[in-house]
Structure formats: structure tokens, C-alpha cells
Tab-separated table of C-alpha atoms in Angstrom:
chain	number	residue	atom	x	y	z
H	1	UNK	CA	0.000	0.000	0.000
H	2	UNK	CA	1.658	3.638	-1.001
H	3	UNK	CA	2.437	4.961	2.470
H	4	UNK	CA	-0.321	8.045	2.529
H	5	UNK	CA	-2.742	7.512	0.355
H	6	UNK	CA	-4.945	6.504	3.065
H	7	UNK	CA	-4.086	8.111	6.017
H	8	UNK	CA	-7.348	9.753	6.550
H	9	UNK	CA	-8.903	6.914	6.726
H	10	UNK	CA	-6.459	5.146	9.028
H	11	UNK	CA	-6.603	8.393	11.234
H	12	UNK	CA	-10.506	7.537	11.486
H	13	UNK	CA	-11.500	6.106	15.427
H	14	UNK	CA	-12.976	2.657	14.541
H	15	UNK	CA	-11.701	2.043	11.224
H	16	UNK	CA	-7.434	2.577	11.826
H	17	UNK	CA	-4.562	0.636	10.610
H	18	UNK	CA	-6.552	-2.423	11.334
H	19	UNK	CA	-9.434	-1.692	9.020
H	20	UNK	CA	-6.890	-0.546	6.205
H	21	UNK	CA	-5.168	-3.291	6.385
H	22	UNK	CA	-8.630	-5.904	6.232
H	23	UNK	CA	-9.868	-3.594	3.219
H	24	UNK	CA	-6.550	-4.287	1.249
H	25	UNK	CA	-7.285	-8.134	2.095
H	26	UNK	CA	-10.331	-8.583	0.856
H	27	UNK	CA	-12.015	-9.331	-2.282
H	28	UNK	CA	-15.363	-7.938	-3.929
H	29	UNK	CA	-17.526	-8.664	-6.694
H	30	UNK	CA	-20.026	-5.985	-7.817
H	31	UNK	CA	-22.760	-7.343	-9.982
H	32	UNK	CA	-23.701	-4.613	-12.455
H	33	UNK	CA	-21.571	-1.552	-13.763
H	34	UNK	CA	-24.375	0.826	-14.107
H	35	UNK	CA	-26.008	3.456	-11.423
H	36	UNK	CA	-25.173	1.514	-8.451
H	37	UNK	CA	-22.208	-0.593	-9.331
H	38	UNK	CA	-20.087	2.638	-10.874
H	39	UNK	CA	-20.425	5.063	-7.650
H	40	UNK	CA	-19.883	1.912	-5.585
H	41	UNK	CA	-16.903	0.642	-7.286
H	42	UNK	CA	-15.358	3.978	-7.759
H	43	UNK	CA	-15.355	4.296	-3.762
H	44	UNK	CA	-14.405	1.087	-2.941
H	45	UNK	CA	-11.119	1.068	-5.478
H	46	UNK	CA	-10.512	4.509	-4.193
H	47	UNK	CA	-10.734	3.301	-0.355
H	48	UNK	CA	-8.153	0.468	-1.179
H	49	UNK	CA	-10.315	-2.890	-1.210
H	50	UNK	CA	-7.495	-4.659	-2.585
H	51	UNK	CA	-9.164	-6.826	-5.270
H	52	UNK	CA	-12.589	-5.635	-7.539
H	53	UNK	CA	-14.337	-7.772	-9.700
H	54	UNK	CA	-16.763	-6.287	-11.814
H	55	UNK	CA	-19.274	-8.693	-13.842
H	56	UNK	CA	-21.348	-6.841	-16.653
H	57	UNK	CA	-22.425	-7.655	-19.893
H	58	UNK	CA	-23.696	-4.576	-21.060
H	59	UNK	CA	-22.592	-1.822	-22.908
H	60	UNK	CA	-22.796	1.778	-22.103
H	61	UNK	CA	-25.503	3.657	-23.751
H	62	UNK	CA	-25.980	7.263	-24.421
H	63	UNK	CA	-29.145	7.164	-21.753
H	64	UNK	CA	-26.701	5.777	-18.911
H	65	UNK	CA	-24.562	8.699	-18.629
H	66	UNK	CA	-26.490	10.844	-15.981
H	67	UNK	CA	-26.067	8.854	-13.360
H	68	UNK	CA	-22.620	6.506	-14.424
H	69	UNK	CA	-20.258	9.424	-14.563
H	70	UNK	CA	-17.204	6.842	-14.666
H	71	UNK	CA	-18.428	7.086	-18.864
H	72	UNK	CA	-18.911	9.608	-21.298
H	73	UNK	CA	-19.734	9.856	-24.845
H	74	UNK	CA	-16.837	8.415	-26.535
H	75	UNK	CA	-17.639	4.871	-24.778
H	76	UNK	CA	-21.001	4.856	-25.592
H	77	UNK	CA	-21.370	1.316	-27.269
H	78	UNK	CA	-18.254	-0.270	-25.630
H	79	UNK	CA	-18.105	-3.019	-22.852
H	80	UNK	CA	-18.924	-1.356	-19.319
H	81	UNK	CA	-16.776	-3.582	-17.036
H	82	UNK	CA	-13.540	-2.820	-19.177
H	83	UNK	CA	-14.316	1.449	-19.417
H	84	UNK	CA	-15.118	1.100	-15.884
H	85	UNK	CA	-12.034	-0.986	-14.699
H	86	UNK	CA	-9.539	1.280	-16.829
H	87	UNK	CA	-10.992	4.390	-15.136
H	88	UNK	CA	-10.170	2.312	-11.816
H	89	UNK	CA	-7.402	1.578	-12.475
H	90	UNK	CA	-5.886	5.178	-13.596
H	91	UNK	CA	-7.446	6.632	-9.790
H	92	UNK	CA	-5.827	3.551	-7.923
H	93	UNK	CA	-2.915	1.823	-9.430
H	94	UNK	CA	-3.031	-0.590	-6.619
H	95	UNK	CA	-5.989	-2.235	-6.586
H	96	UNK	CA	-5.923	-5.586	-8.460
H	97	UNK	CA	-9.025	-5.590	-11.291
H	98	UNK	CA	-10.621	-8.476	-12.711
H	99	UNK	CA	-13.318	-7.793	-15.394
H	100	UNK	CA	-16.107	-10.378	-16.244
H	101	UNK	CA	-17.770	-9.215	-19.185
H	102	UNK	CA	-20.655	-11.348	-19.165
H	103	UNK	CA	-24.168	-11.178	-16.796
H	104	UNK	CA	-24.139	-13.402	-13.828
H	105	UNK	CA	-26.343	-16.138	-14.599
H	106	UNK	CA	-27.336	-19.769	-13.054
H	107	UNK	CA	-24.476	-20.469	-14.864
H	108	UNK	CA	-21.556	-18.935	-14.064
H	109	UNK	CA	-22.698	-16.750	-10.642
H	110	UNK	CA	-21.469	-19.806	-7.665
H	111	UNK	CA	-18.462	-20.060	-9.691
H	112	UNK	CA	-17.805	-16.797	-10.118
H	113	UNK	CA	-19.134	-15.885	-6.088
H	114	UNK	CA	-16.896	-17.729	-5.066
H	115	UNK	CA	-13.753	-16.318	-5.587
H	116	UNK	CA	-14.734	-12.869	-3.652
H	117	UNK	CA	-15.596	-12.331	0.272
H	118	UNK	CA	-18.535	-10.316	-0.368
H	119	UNK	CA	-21.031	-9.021	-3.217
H	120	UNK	CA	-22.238	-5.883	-3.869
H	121	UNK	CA	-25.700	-6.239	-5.540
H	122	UNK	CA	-25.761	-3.436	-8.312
H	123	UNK	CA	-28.181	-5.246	-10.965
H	124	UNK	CA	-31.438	-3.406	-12.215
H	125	UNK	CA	-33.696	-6.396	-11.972
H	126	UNK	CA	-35.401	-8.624	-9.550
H	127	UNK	CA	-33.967	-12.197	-10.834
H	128	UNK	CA	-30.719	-11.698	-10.264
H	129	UNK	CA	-31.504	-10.586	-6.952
H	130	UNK	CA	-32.833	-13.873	-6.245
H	131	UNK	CA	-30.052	-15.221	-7.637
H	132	UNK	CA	-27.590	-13.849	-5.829
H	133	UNK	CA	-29.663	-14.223	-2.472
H	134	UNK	CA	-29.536	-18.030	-3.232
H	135	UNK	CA	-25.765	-18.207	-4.613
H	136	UNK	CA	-24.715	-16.161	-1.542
H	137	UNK	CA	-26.404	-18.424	1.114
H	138	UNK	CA	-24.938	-21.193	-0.375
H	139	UNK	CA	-21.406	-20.033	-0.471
H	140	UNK	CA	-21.974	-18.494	2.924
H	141	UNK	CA	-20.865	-14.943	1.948
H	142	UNK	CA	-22.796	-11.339	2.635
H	143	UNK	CA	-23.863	-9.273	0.145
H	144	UNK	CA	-24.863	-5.730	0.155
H	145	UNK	CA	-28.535	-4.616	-1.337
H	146	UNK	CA	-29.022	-1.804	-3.394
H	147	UNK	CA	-32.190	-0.754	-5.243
H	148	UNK	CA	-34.225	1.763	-6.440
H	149	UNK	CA	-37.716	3.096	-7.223
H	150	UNK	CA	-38.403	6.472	-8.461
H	151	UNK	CA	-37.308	8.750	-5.770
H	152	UNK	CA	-36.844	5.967	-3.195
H	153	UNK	CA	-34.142	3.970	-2.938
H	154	UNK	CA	-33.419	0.567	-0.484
H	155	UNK	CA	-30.283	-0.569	1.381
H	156	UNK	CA	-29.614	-3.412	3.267
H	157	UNK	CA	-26.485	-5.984	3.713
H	158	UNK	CA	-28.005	-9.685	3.306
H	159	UNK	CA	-26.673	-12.842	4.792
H	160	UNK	CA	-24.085	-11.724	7.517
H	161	UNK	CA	-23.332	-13.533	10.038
H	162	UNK	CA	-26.148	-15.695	9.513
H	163	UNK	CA	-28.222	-12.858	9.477
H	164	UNK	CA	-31.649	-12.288	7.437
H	165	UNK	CA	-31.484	-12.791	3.484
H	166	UNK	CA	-33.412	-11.080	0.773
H	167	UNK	CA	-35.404	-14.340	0.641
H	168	UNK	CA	-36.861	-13.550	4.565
H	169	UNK	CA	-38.183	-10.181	2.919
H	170	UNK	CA	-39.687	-11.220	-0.288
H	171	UNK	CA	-39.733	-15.286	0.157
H	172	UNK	CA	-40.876	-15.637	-4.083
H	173	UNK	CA	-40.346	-13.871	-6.969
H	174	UNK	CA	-43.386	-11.508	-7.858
H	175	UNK	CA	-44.462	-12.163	-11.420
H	176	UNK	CA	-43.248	-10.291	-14.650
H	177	UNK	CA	-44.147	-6.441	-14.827
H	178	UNK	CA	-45.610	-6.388	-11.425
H	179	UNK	CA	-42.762	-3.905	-10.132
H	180	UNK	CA	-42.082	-1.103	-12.515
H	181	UNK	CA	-38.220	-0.719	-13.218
H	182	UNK	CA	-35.469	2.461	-13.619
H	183	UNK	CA	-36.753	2.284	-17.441
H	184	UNK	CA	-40.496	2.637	-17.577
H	185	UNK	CA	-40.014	5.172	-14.307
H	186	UNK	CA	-37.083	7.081	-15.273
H	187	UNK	CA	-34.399	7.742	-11.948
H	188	UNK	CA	-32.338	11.211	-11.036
H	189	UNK	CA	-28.997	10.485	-11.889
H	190	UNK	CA	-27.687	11.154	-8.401
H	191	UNK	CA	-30.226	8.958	-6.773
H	192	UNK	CA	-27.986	5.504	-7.809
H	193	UNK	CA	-25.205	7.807	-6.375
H	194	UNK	CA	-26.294	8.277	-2.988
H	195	UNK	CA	-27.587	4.499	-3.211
H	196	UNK	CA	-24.072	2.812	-4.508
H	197	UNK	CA	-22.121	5.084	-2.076
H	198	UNK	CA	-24.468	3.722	0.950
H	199	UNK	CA	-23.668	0.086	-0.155
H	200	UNK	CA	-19.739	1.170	-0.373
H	201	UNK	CA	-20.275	2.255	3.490
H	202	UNK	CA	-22.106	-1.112	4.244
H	203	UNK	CA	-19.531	-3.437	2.546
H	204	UNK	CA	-16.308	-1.248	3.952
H	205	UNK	CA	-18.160	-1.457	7.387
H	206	UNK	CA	-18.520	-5.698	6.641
H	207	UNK	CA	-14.617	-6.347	5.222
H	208	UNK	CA	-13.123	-3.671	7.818
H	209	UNK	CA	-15.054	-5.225	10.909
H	210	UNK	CA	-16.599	-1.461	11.483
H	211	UNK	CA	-19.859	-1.665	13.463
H	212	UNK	CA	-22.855	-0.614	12.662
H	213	UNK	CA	-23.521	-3.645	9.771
H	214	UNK	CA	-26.874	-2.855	8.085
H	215	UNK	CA	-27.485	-6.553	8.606
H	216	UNK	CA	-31.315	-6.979	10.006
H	217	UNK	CA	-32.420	-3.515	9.029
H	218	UNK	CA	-33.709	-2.080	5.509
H	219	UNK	CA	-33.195	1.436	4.903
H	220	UNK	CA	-35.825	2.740	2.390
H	221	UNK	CA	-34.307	6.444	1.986
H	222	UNK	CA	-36.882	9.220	0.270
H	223	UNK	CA	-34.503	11.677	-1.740
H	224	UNK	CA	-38.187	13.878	-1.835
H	225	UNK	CA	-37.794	14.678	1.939
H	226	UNK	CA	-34.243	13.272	2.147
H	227	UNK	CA	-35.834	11.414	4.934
H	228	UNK	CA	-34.418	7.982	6.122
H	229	UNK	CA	-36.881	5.245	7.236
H	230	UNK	CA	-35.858	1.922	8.468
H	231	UNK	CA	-37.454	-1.659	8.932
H	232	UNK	CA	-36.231	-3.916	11.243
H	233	UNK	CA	-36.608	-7.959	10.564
H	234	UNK	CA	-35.215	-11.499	11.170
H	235	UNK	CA	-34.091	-14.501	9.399
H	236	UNK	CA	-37.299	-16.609	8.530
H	237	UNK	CA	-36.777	-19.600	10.591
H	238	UNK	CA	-38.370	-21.779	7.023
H	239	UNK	CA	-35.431	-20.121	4.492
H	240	UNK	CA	-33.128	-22.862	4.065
H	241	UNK	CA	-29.587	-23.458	2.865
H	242	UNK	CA	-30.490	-24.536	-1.268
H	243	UNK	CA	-28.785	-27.731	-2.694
H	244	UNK	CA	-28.616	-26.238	-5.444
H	245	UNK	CA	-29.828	-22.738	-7.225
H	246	UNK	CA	-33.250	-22.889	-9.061
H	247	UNK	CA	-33.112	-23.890	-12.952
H	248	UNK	CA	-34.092	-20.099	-13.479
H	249	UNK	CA	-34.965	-16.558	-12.096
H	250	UNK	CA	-37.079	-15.789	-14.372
H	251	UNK	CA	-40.507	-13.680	-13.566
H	252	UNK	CA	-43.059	-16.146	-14.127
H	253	UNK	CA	-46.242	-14.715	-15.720
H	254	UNK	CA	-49.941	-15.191	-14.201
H	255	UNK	CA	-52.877	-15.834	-16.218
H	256	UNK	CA	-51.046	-14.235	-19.630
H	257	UNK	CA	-52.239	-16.279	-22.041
H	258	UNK	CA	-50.341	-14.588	-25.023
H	259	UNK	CA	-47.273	-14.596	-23.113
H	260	UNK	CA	-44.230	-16.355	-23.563
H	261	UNK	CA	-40.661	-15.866	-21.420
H	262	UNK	CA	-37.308	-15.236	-23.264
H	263	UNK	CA	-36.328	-19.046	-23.112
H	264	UNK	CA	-39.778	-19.941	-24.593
H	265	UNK	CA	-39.285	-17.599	-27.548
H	266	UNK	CA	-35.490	-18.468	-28.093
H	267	UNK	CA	-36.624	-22.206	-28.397
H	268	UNK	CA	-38.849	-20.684	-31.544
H	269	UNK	CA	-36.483	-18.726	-32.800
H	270	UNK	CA	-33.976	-21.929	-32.803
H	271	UNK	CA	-36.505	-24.034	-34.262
H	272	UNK	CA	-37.269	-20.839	-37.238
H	273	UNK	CA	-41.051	-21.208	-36.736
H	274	UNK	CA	-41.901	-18.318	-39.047
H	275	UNK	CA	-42.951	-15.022	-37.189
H	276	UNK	CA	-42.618	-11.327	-37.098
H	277	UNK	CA	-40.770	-9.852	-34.754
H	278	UNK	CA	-41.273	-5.687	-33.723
H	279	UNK	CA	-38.861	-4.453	-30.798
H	280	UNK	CA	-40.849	-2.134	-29.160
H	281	UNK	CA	-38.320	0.049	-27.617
H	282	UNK	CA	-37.569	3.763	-28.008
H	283	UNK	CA	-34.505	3.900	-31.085
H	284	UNK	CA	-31.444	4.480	-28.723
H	285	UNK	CA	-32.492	0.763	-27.176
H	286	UNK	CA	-33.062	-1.003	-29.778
H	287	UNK	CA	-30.142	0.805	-30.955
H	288	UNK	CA	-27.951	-0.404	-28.021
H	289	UNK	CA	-28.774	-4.021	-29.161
H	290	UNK	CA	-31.475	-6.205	-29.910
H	291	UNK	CA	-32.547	-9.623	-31.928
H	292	UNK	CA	-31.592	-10.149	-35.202
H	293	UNK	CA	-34.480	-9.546	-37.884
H	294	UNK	CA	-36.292	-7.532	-35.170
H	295	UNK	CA	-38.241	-4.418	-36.685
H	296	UNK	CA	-38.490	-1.369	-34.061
H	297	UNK	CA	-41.480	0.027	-33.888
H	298	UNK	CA	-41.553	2.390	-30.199
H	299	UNK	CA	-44.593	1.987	-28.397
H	300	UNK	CA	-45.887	5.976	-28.973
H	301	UNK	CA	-45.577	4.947	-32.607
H	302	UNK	CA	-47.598	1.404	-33.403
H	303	UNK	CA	-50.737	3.295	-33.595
H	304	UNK	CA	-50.007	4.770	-36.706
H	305	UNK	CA	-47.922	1.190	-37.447
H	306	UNK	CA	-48.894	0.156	-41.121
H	307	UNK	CA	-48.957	-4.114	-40.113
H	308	UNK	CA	-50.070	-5.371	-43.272
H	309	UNK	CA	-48.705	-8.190	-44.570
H	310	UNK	CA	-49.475	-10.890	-47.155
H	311	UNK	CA	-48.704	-13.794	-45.189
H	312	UNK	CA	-50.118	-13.129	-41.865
H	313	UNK	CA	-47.203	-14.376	-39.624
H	314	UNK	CA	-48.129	-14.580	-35.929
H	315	UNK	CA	-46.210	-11.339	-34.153
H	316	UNK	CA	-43.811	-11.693	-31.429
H	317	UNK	CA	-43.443	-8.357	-29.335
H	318	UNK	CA	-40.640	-7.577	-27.626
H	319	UNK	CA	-39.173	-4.703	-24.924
H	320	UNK	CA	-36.685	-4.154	-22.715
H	321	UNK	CA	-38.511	-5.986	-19.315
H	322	UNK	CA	-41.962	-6.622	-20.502
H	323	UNK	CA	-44.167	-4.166	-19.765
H	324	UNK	CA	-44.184	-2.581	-22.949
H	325	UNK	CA	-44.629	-5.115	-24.784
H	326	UNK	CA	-47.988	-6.288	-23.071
H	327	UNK	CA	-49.244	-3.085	-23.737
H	328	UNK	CA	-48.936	-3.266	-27.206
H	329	UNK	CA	-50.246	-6.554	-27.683
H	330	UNK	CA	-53.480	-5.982	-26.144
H	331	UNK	CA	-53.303	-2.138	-28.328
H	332	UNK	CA	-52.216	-4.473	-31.549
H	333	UNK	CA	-54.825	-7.674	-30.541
H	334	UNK	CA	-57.829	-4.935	-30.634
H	335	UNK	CA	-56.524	-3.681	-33.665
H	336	UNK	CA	-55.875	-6.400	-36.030
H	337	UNK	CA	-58.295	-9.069	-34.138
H	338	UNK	CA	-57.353	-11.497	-37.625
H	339	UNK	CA	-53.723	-11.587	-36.510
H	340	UNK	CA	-52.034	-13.521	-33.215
H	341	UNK	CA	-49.543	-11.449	-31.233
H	342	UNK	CA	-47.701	-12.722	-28.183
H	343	UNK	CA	-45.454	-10.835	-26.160
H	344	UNK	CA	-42.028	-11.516	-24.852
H	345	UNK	CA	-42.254	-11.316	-20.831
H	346	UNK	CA	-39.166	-10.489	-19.474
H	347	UNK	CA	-38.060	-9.058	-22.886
H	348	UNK	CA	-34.250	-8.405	-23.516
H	349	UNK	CA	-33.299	-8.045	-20.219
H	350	UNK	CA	-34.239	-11.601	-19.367
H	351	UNK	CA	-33.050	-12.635	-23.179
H	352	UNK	CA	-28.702	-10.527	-21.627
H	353	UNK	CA	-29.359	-11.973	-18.374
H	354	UNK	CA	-30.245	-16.146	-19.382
H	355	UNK	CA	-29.349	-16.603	-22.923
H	356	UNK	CA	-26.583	-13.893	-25.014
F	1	UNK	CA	-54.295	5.228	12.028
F	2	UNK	CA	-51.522	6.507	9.093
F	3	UNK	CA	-49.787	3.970	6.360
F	4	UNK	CA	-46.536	5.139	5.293
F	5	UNK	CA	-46.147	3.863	1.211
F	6	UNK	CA	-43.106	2.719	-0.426
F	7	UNK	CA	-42.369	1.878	-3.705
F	8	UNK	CA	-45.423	0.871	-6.088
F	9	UNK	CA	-47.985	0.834	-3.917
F	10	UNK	CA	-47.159	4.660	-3.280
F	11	UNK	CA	-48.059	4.632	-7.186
F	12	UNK	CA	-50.755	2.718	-6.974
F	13	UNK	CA	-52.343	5.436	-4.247
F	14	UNK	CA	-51.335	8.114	-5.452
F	15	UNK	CA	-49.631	10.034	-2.632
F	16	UNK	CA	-46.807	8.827	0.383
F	17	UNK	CA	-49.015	7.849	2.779
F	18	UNK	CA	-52.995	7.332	3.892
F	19	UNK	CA	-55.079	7.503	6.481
F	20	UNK	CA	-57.670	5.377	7.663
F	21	UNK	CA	-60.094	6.771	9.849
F	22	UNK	CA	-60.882	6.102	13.314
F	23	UNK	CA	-64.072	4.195	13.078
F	24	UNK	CA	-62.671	2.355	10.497
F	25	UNK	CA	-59.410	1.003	11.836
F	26	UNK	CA	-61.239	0.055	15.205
F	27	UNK	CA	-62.353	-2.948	13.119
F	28	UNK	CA	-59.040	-4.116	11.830
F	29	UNK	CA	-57.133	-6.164	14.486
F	30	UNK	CA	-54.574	-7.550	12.153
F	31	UNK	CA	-52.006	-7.207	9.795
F	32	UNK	CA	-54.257	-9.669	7.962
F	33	UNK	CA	-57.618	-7.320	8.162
F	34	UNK	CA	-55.287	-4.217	6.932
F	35	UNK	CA	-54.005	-5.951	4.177
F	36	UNK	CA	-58.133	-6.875	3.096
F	37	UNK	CA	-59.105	-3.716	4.153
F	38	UNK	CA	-56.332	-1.648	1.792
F	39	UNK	CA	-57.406	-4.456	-1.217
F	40	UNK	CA	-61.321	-3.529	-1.396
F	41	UNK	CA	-60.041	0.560	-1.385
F	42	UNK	CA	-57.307	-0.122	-3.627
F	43	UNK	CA	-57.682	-2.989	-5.901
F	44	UNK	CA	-54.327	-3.019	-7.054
F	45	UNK	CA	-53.101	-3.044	-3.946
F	46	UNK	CA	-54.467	-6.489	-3.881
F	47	UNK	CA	-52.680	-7.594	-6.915
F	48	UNK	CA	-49.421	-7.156	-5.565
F	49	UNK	CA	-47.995	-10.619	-4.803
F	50	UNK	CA	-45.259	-9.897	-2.904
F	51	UNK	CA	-45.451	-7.107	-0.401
F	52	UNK	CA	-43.741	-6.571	3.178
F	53	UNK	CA	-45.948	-5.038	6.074
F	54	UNK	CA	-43.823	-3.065	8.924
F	55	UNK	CA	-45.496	-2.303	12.455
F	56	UNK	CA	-43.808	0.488	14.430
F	57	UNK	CA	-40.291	-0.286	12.400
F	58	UNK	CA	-40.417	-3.796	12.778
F	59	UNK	CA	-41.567	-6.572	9.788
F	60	UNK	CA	-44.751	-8.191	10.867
F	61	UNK	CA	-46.929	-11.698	9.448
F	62	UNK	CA	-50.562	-11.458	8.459
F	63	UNK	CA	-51.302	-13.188	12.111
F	64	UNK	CA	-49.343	-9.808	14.121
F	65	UNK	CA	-51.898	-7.288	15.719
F	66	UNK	CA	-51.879	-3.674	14.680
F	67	UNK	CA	-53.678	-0.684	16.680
F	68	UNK	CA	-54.838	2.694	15.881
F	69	UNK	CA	-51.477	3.747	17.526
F	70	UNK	CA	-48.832	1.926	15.121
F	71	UNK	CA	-47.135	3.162	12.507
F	72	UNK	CA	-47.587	1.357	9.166
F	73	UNK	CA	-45.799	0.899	6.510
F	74	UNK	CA	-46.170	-1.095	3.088
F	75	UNK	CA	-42.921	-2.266	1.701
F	76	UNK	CA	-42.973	-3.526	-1.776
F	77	UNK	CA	-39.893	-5.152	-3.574
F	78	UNK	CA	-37.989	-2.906	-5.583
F	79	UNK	CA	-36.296	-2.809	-8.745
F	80	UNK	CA	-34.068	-0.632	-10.196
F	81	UNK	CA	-30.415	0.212	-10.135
């Protein structure tokens, strides 16, 4: 460690030579280079964790730069985890970077947990949450909670000590488009700031031995009133140490006839039954990637869609998480009642996360 | 007695909190009769699967009691990042 660089920190009652010297010795693995994972990581490298992970496999986009300062314009289209670990790297020489450009999946995420004492949780979705709630408890390491919702966002450090999990909270997955995300609700970009950099404080306060843990306790913080409210719960005597994690994370869809999930519409697209498929996104998505031979038609727009066609395909519709794409195909199902139309629940987020 | 909202259900009503009035909540006895209570005002409310209940600070089950005195709050899962 360059003699200096931290001795404000080491000055610091409670946190001194001792905590230094556990932050250089430990490992962590933020899931997510976005909103949460780019304020979080850029405190934590700066602090001196000695090793960083970052798993992403996402690109930046022109819409992320509000809130992930780390990036600006010239990246916009390149891999997140290696723009993010350069800028690291340049404001701490020191601290030993490993990039996984890929999205933690039921795949890769116990053997990629695994090398790291603790997870930050800086995803923008509810599966891998779930995933990373089971992965953790298995591997018997803490993670630290981050999420957000409009003006609100939630804190909490999962799994320490044998403390509560995520799981004790929320014990199942709520189905597909039941909780709005950052996308359909829009987020200030300093919100994920003030969120990442309280998950920075929990996890330094975890490796370094600090008290104070936020193990037990949810903070639900309203950036309206800059108010800080706080639940208080237990681990639910029923969640139990998994064998194994679950064959998917998915949001499962209730009564949604003309739905199908990501893996469901993959299998078609593998097997080329014929079909039309319209991205519904706004341009600089579907711009930012999306399914081969996918037309982009933004939601705003399919009312004055022209859909004819000679052969009548059956329409597959597709967003970014789902809800979009359930709107128009009830709008499109009223329209053209001679044509079928399905929609893709879970859309391309579920399409990164499980199967690109 | 006052229901602090978080997350979508503070969508769903509209505003941060609610209040339920006093001949009303004298009725409801649990977090159980709340949660029935809020679904025939607020039908969405209802179709939330997955929703946390907090009395005075602390995470309670359907089975907890709740008075006119508590503080309440609904505590949805969250998404975002």
C-alpha cells in the first residue's frame, strides 16, 4: 500500500490501521456496472479494497450517462466492465481488477461468487436478486442490497453472520411487470449515487469489521424529503440453505395467455417457426442491441404502425422488461383481431441476463 | 391510524401515505384485516404478490396485531439500479 494515500482513513477512530489493512485483504464482486455498481466501485477502489471484480455484460448507452459518470460519450457502445475498470485503475494503481464481461447467470454466478468475500448487488432487476440471495447463502458470503424506485431507494447488507437474506423479505419472486423498473419510471442520476455510495459504506463497514452492519435492518431512503426510514426484521426460521440454485430466475407470468418468457421464444427462434418480430423500444435501445431480424417500432408509434402483410405471420413483441410489450399486444390484438400477437415477458433483459 | 407507502404501492395510491379513519381502523385487528381492508379501497393493492408489512419499524406476518397507535408501513420489492 503507497504509504499516505490513506491516512485519513487510518486516522478515522474505529476504522485505523486495522481496518486498512482488512480492506486491502479482501475481495469484492459488484454485480452490475451501471447506477449503483459505478459510484460503488469507484469508492471502494478509491478506499483500497485490494481486489474488484466487476461482472457486466452490457454496454454503455448514451441514456446511462447521468447517473454513471465513470463514462462519457466516446464509450457509448463499448463493454462497461472494461471502461469502468480502466478508469479504476488510472485513480488507484493498486488495486488488483478483474473484469467479467458477461451477466451473472445460473451459470456462471457460484463459480464466479466464489472467488470474492462479499457481493455488492448493483443489478437493475429482480432475478438476479434472487439469484444472488440463493448463490450467496450457499457459499456463505454477505452481500450488500441496493435498489431503487423512483425517488426511493433501499439498502440493506443480506446474509451476515447468519443474518436475514433477501429471501426472509420477499420469500418468491413476484411475477413479470408487477414492479415497474429504472426504465419505464425514469431515476435522477444522483439517486444511484447516494444508493451505490451507501452500499460502499455497508460493505467497507462488513470487510473492515466497522460496526454498525446494516445486517437486520432495511433502509428505504426518500430523496423527496431526504428522509431515512428503516425496517427492522429477522431470518425466517423456514429459508433454508439450497442444494442447489433454481433452474431459473425468471418472472413467471400469471394468467397471460399470449405470453411467452425469453427461453420460450429463443426455443422458436432456434426451431425458425416463421414469425414477425417488432422491438418495441424507443430507437437508442433497440439501438444499443437487440434480436436479429427484429423491426423497431416504439410503443408511442404502433398506432399509426402500417402491419399489413401478405402472409399473416403470428407477431412476437418484444421490450426491454416486458411491460411494454404487453401493452402493445393488447393495443395491436384490438386492432388487427385477424392476426395472433404474443409478447415476450421479461423481454431483452431476461433474453442478456439467461441466454446472449 | 396513518400507512406510510413505499415503492409501487405509493403509485398505486397516489400520494406517500394514507389515512384510515378512526371508526374504520377500530375494526381491523390484524395485519391480515389491513391488508383486506387496503385491497377492497385499492384494488391493485391487492394484486401485488409480494409485499412486506412493517409495524412500528419492525416486519410483521398477516397473524401480528396492529392498533390505531402503530405506525404502518407497506414495503414492496424494488427494482431498479
Amino acid at each position: 500500500m503507497t504509504a499516505g494515500r490513506y491516512d485519513r482513513q487510518i486516522r478515522l477512530e474505529g476504522f485505523g490501521p486495522g481496518g486498512q489493512e482488512a480492506l486491502y485483504g479482501s475481495a469484492v464482486l459488484i454485480v452490475g456496472a451501471g447506477g449503483l455498481g459505478v459510484p460503488a466501485a469507484q469508492y471502494l477502489n478509491a478506499m483500497g479494497v485490494g481486489r474488484l471484480g466487476l461482472v457486466d455484460g452490457d454496454i454503455v448507452e448514451t441514456s446511462n450517462l447521468h447517473r454513471q459518470p465513470a463514462y462519457g460519450p466516446s464509450q457509448v457502445g463499448k463493454s462497461k466492465v472494461l471502461q469502468l475498470a480502466a478508469w479504476l485503475q488510472k485513480a488507484n494503481p493498486e488495486t488488483r481488477l478483474e473484469t467479467h464481461d458477461t451477466y451473472l447467470n445460473t451459470h456462471n454466478a457460484l463459480e464466479l461468487i466464489k472467488q470474492y468475500d462479499l457481493v455488492v448487488d448493483a443489478t437493475d432487476n429482480l432475478p438476479t436478486r434472487y439469484l444472488i440471495d440463493d448463490a450467496c447463502l450457499m457459499l456463505d458470503k454477505p452481500w450488500v442490497y441496493g435498489a431503487l424506485h423512483g425517488y426511493e431507494g433501499q439498502v440493506s447488507v443480506f446474509n451476515y453472520k447468519g443474518g436475514p437474506t433477501y429471501r426472509c423479505l420477499f420469500p418468491e419472486p413476484p411475477p413479470s411487470g408487477e414492479i415497474p423498473d429504472c426504465d419505464t419510471l425514469g431515476t435522477l442520476g444522483v439517486l444511484p449515487g447516494l444508493i451505490g455510495n451507501m452500499q460502499a459504506l455497508e460493505a467497507t463497514k462488513v470487510l473492515s469489521g466497522t460496526e454498525g452492519v446494516c445486517s437486520g435492518r432495511l433502509i428505504m431512503y426518500d430523496a423527496r424529503q431526504q428522509l431515512i426510514h428503516q425496517m427492522a426484521f429477522k431470518r425466517d426460521p423456514e429459508r433454508q440453505v439450497p442444494d442447489q440454485l433454481a433452474p431459473t430466475y425468471q418472472l413467471s407470468c400469471r394468467d397471460e395467455a399470449d405470453a411467452l418468457n425469453a427461453n420460450d421464444y429463443n426455443r422458436l427462434r432456434r426451431e425458425q417457426v416463421p414469425h414477425e418480430l417488432i422491438d418495441v423500444r424507443e430507437p437508442d435501445e433497440f439501438g444499443g442491441g437487440h434480436l436479429p431480424g427484429a423491426r423497431n417500432i416504439p410503443l408511442g408509434q404502433l398506432g399509426s404502425a402500417s402491419l399489413e402483410s401478405e402472409d399473416n405471420l403470428p407477431v412476437y413483441l418484444i421490450c426491454e422488461t416486458g411491460p411494454r410489450s404487453r401493452k402493445a399486444c393488447v393495443q395491436l390484438q384490438s386492432r388487427f383481431p385477424g392476426r395472433a400477437f404474443f409478447w415476450v415477458s421479461g423481454g431483452m433483459r431476461q433474453f442478456k441476463v439467461e441466454i446472449l | 391510524m396513518t400507512i406510510l407507502l413505499f415503492g409501487v404501492t405509493r403509485d398505486i395510491v397516489g400520494n406517500g401515505s394514507l389515512s384510515i379513519p378512526l371508526n374504520q381502523a377500530g375494526s381491523l385487528k390484524t395485519v391480515a384485516d389491513l391488508k383486506s381492508y387496503l385491497q377492497k379501497m385499492y384494488p391493485d393493492l391487492g394484486g401485488l404478490s409480494s409485499l412486506a408489512v412493517a409495524v412500528n419499524k419492525s416486519y410483521a406476518r398477516d397473524g401480528d396485531k396492529i392498533s390505531n397507535f402503530d405506525e404502518i408501513a407497506l414495503i414492496p420489492p424494488v427494482s431498479g439500479g
